[in-house]
């Protein structure tokens, strides 16, 4: 036992410095450069604002102002394209959700026939047919509650009537029945014989109860515009609910900074932090500019292909 413990202590004394040295090298080679790159990227994005307030009108400052604004514009466009195309996110998801209109997470709805839409009976899940309930279940499981975005993965689930399938979401009339009734009763809609079209959207129980309470209070108070009763301060704020689209900023930062100076000979010749920062900024601009040229070539090839197809070549 003494000999084995002695060997273990001797191994630990040899291994500990090696491990600490590896951690220090990882910190110096990987983590700190990424932190510096992120800080410099933020500085680069705010540079146009700083340059815009500078009254120096020499040619070099004007060129720097132009380059900084073009770089910021390229970053913004790439971020928008990444958010919309790569992560397939919806811009409407950025705003709070109204309880009396389509929520921020509404993607697909089920049309309600006109005969049912004009009904003045209070909204209830029972008015959706069996096939509609099953379809709402599928939509809600994929996209979540149209108001708060919750998919209710860890909630207790009830069974659909007369089936063994579980029900997670209510079928929410949008606009709600009381709102549709008020809109239909407006004089110009009565004169023209128009009725508002409604759709079913999946909604969780919490949001359904909140919507019912808001509309009940608004109706009792004689609110003249029930459509606005669930918005404003009463709307649902979902800013802390993580979605895949929230990774857009991090991905754009990684693409625009990480590894941009590995093949840049100017980095080897830099002797100060200011020169290294300028090299990093210029290398980041070159990379973003190359992405712009790649997108332009892609669009040009697509346009040429469509022209050839249109001309029958």
PDB file of C-alpha atoms in Angstrom, residues 4 16 18 27 31 40 42 55 59 73 102 105 107 150 162 173 185 197 202 215 224 238 262 312:
ATOM      1  CA  UNK A   4       1.440   2.148  -4.476  1.00  0.00           C
ATOM      2  CA  UNK A  16      -0.094  18.175 -12.415  1.00  0.00           C
ATOM      3  CA  UNK A  18       1.800  19.144 -17.418  1.00  0.00           C
ATOM      4  CA  UNK A  27      -6.234  29.669 -22.503  1.00  0.00           C
ATOM      5  CA  UNK A  31      -9.862  31.362 -25.429  1.00  0.00           C
ATOM      6  CA  UNK A  40     -12.747  44.040 -31.365  1.00  0.00           C
ATOM      7  CA  UNK A  42     -18.045  45.017 -31.139  1.00  0.00           C
ATOM      8  CA  UNK A  55     -15.518  66.497 -37.834  1.00  0.00           C
ATOM      9  CA  UNK A  59      -9.506  61.964 -47.337  1.00  0.00           C
ATOM     10  CA  UNK A  73     -24.154  47.061 -43.618  1.00  0.00           C
ATOM     11  CA  UNK A 102     -52.199  36.012 -34.245  1.00  0.00           C
ATOM     12  CA  UNK A 105     -45.244  32.037 -33.035  1.00  0.00           C
ATOM     13  CA  UNK A 107     -47.035  29.582 -38.398  1.00  0.00           C
ATOM     14  CA  UNK A 150     -44.274  26.757 -25.518  1.00  0.00           C
ATOM     15  CA  UNK A 162     -62.908   9.304 -27.909  1.00  0.00           C
ATOM     16  CA  UNK A 173     -60.226  31.163 -32.721  1.00  0.00           C
ATOM     17  CA  UNK A 185     -71.560  44.276 -36.019  1.00  0.00           C
ATOM     18  CA  UNK A 197     -62.612  35.153 -41.524  1.00  0.00           C
ATOM     19  CA  UNK A 202     -52.875  25.939 -31.260  1.00  0.00           C
ATOM     20  CA  UNK A 215     -61.739  39.519 -23.041  1.00  0.00           C
ATOM     21  CA  UNK A 224     -65.107  49.603 -28.075  1.00  0.00           C
ATOM     22  CA  UNK A 238     -41.437  36.007 -24.658  1.00  0.00           C
ATOM     23  CA  UNK A 262      -4.364  32.698 -39.586  1.00  0.00           C
ATOM     24  CA  UNK A 312     -35.463  27.271 -73.955  1.00  0.00           C
TER      25      UNK A 312
END
